[in-house]
Coordinates of C-alpha atoms in Angstrom, one line a residue:
Chain A
G185 CA 20.9 0.9 7.1
A186 CA 17.7 1.1 5.0
V187 CA 19.2 2.5 1.8
V188 CA 17.2 2.6 -1.4
S189 CA 18.7 3.3 -4.8
Q190 CA 17.0 4.3 -8.0
H191 CA 18.3 4.1 -11.6
P192 CA 18.6 6.1 -13.7
S193 CA 18.6 9.4 -11.9
R194 CA 17.4 11.3 -14.9
V195 CA 16.3 10.2 -18.4
I196 CA 15.3 12.0 -21.6
C197 CA 13.4 10.1 -24.2
K198 CA 11.5 10.6 -27.4
S199 CA 7.7 10.4 -27.4
G200 CA 6.5 6.9 -28.1
T201 CA 9.4 5.1 -26.5
S202 CA 9.4 3.1 -23.2
V203 CA 11.5 3.8 -20.2
K204 CA 12.3 1.5 -17.4
I205 CA 13.2 2.7 -13.9
E206 CA 14.7 0.5 -11.3
C207 CA 14.3 0.7 -7.5
R208 CA 16.6 -1.4 -5.3
S209 CA 16.8 -1.9 -1.5
L210 CA 20.5 -2.2 -0.9
D211 CA 20.8 -3.5 2.6
F212 CA 17.4 -5.0 3.4
Q213 CA 14.8 -7.1 1.8
A214 CA 11.5 -5.5 0.9
T215 CA 8.4 -7.5 0.1
T216 CA 6.6 -4.2 -0.5
M217 CA 7.7 -1.2 -2.5
F218 CA 5.8 1.8 -3.6
W219 CA 5.9 4.0 -6.6
Y220 CA 5.1 7.7 -6.5
R221 CA 4.9 10.6 -8.9
Q222 CA 5.7 14.1 -7.9
F223 CA 5.1 17.2 -10.0
P224 CA 7.1 20.4 -9.4
K225 CA 6.2 22.0 -6.0
K226 CA 3.5 19.4 -5.4
S227 CA 3.1 16.5 -3.1
L228 CA 3.9 12.8 -3.7
M229 CA 1.1 11.0 -5.4
L230 CA 1.0 7.2 -4.8
M231 CA 0.7 5.4 -8.1
A232 CA 0.9 1.7 -7.1
T233 CA 2.0 -0.7 -4.5
S234 CA 4.5 -3.3 -5.7
N235 CA 4.4 -6.7 -4.0
E236 CA 7.1 -9.2 -4.5
G237 CA 5.9 -12.2 -6.4
S238 CA 2.5 -10.9 -7.2
K239 CA 0.7 -8.3 -9.2
A240 CA 0.9 -4.6 -8.3
T241 CA -2.0 -2.8 -6.8
Y242 CA -2.7 0.4 -8.7
E243 CA -4.3 3.5 -7.3
Q244 CA -7.5 4.8 -8.9
G245 CA -6.8 6.6 -12.1
V246 CA -3.4 5.1 -12.8
E247 CA -3.3 3.0 -15.9
K248 CA -1.7 -0.3 -15.3
D249 CA -1.0 -0.9 -18.9
K250 CA 0.8 2.4 -19.1
F251 CA 2.8 2.0 -16.0
L252 CA 4.1 -1.6 -15.8
I253 CA 5.4 -2.7 -12.5
N254 CA 7.5 -5.8 -11.8
H255 CA 8.7 -6.9 -8.4
A256 CA 10.6 -10.0 -9.3
S257 CA 12.9 -10.2 -6.2
L258 CA 13.0 -9.0 -2.6
T259 CA 15.4 -6.2 -3.5
L260 CA 14.2 -5.0 -6.9
S261 CA 11.1 -3.4 -8.3
T262 CA 10.9 -1.9 -11.8
L263 CA 8.5 0.7 -13.3
T264 CA 8.2 0.8 -17.0
V265 CA 6.5 3.8 -18.6
T266 CA 5.3 2.5 -21.9
S267 CA 4.8 4.6 -25.0
A268 CA 5.8 7.7 -23.1
H269 CA 4.3 11.1 -23.9
P270 CA 5.3 14.6 -22.8
E271 CA 2.5 14.5 -20.1
D272 CA 4.4 11.6 -18.5
S273 CA 7.3 13.9 -17.8
S274 CA 7.6 14.0 -14.0
F275 CA 9.7 13.0 -11.0
Y276 CA 9.2 9.4 -10.1
I277 CA 10.2 8.2 -6.7
C278 CA 10.1 4.7 -5.2
S279 CA 10.1 3.7 -1.6
A280 CA 10.8 0.3 0.1
E281 CA 9.3 -0.8 3.3
S282 CA 11.4 -2.0 6.2
E283 CA 9.9 -2.7 9.6
E284 CA 6.8 -0.8 8.7
T285 CA 8.7 2.3 7.7
Q286 CA 9.1 3.6 4.2
Y287 CA 12.5 4.6 2.9
F288 CA 12.7 6.6 -0.3
G289 CA 14.9 6.3 -3.3
P290 CA 16.5 9.4 -4.8
G291 CA 14.0 9.7 -7.6
T292 CA 14.2 9.6 -11.4
R293 CA 13.5 12.7 -13.4
L294 CA 11.8 11.8 -16.7
L295 CA 11.6 14.2 -19.6
V296 CA 9.7 13.1 -22.7
L297 CA 10.3 15.2 -25.8
Chain B
G19 CA -10.6 7.0 0.8
E20 CA -8.2 8.8 3.1
N21 CA -8.0 12.6 2.8
V22 CA -5.1 14.4 4.4
E23 CA -5.0 18.2 4.7
Q24 CA -1.9 20.1 5.7
H25 CA -1.5 23.7 6.9
P26 CA 0.1 26.1 6.4
S27 CA 1.3 25.7 2.8
T28 CA 4.2 28.1 3.5
L29 CA 5.8 29.2 6.8
S30 CA 8.5 31.7 7.4
V31 CA 10.1 32.0 10.8
Q32 CA 13.2 33.7 12.2
E33 CA 16.1 31.6 13.2
G34 CA 15.6 30.4 16.8
D35 CA 11.8 30.6 16.7
S36 CA 9.5 27.6 16.7
A37 CA 7.6 26.2 13.7
V38 CA 4.4 24.2 13.9
I39 CA 2.8 22.4 11.0
K40 CA -0.6 20.7 11.3
C41 CA -2.3 17.8 9.4
T42 CA -5.8 16.5 9.6
Y43 CA -7.0 13.2 8.3
S44 CA -10.3 11.4 7.7
D45 CA -9.8 7.7 8.2
S46 CA -10.2 6.7 11.8
A47 CA -8.5 3.4 11.1
S48 CA -5.2 5.1 10.3
N49 CA -2.6 4.3 12.9
Y50 CA 0.8 5.5 11.6
F51 CA 1.7 9.1 11.1
P52 CA 5.2 9.9 9.7
W53 CA 6.7 13.3 8.8
Y54 CA 9.1 13.7 5.9
K55 CA 11.5 16.5 5.0
Q56 CA 12.3 17.1 1.4
E57 CA 15.0 19.4 0.2
L58 CA 14.9 20.7 -3.4
G59 CA 15.5 17.9 -5.9
K60 CA 16.2 15.4 -3.1
R61 CA 14.4 12.4 -1.8
P62 CA 12.0 12.7 1.2
Q63 CA 13.7 11.9 4.5
L64 CA 11.8 10.5 7.5
I65 CA 12.4 12.8 10.4
I66 CA 9.9 11.5 13.0
D67 CA 6.9 9.3 13.1
I68 CA 4.3 8.4 15.7
R69 CA 1.9 5.5 16.0
S70 CA -1.6 5.7 17.4
N71 CA -0.8 4.1 20.8
V72 CA 1.0 7.3 21.9
G73 CA 0.1 10.9 22.0
E74 CA 3.5 12.6 21.7
K75 CA 7.0 11.7 20.6
K76 CA 10.1 13.9 20.8
D77 CA 13.5 13.7 19.2
Q78 CA 15.8 16.6 20.1
R79 CA 14.4 19.7 18.5
I80 CA 11.6 17.8 16.7
A81 CA 8.3 16.6 18.2
V82 CA 5.1 15.2 17.0
T83 CA 1.7 15.3 18.8
L84 CA -1.3 13.2 17.9
N85 CA -4.9 13.7 18.7
K86 CA -6.8 10.6 17.5
T87 CA -10.1 11.8 18.6
A88 CA -9.9 15.0 16.6
K89 CA -7.9 13.2 13.8
H90 CA -5.1 15.6 13.7
F91 CA -1.4 15.6 14.3
S92 CA 1.3 18.3 14.4
L93 CA 5.0 18.7 13.8
H94 CA 6.8 21.0 16.2
I95 CA 10.4 22.2 15.4
T96 CA 12.0 24.3 18.2
E97 CA 15.1 26.5 17.9
T98 CA 14.9 26.5 14.1
Q99 CA 18.0 26.8 12.1
P100 CA 18.5 27.8 8.4
E101 CA 19.2 24.2 7.5
D102 CA 15.7 23.3 8.6
S103 CA 14.5 25.1 5.5
A104 CA 12.8 22.6 3.3
V105 CA 9.4 21.2 2.3
Y106 CA 7.8 19.1 5.0
F107 CA 5.2 16.5 4.3
C108 CA 2.9 14.7 6.7
A109 CA 1.6 11.3 5.8
V110 CA -1.0 8.8 7.0
N111 CA -1.2 5.2 6.4
G112 CA -4.3 3.9 4.5
G113 CA -6.1 2.2 7.4
A114 CA -5.6 -1.5 7.0
T115 CA -2.8 -1.1 4.4
N116 CA 0.7 0.2 4.7
K117 CA 0.4 2.6 1.8
L118 CA 1.0 6.3 2.7
I119 CA -1.2 9.2 1.7
F120 CA 0.7 12.4 1.8
G121 CA -0.3 15.9 2.8
T122 CA 0.1 18.8 0.4
G123 CA 3.4 19.9 1.9
T124 CA 4.6 23.0 3.8
L125 CA 7.5 25.1 2.6
L126 CA 9.4 26.2 5.7
A127 CA 11.8 29.1 5.3
V128 CA 14.0 29.9 8.3
Q129 CA 15.4 33.4 8.0
P130 CA 18.9 33.9 9.5

């Protein structure tokens, strides 16, 4: 149980375009999901907390207009990187909370050219 | 906000030896302390966690100890095997919230 999927697993896009990443809890409902960013050989940096049916809570320094989060159902949260630039290239990982434990998706590797 | 420090950043042990990784945190309101294992290019996997109402928890070769007074907790892996090689992250919940703040990670290499 407690399986989290993410789509796509990797994406390459041109500078200036927007990219949407989906995070799904497959066998449980998650009122809370989290979005992280991870640079190579670095730790996970929390970007925002996604709450079903309400606005996301962003961490300090994370631009909410740049990283749009939507949590429209109990099994799906999406992160849209708007007007992507090369510095947005990173590994984006989501997690979903089940019984006070966070389970992670497999991550999405974004490369912006 | 919460500050989590993790040491060492790299750890190399011989197969069969024990490995210990330590984390310290700053927010005394934190009450949940998980450890995650992340292999290269993969997702973090929860390996053990502890809550503030206990001082120690063990699961086969893995154990976690918590000292709330000193605000530190440690991961202990006994009888290490090459497949234990990975990056290990400690995490701490953000006090009244469920969000996790991660340590900087420890690259564990188990030499056969």
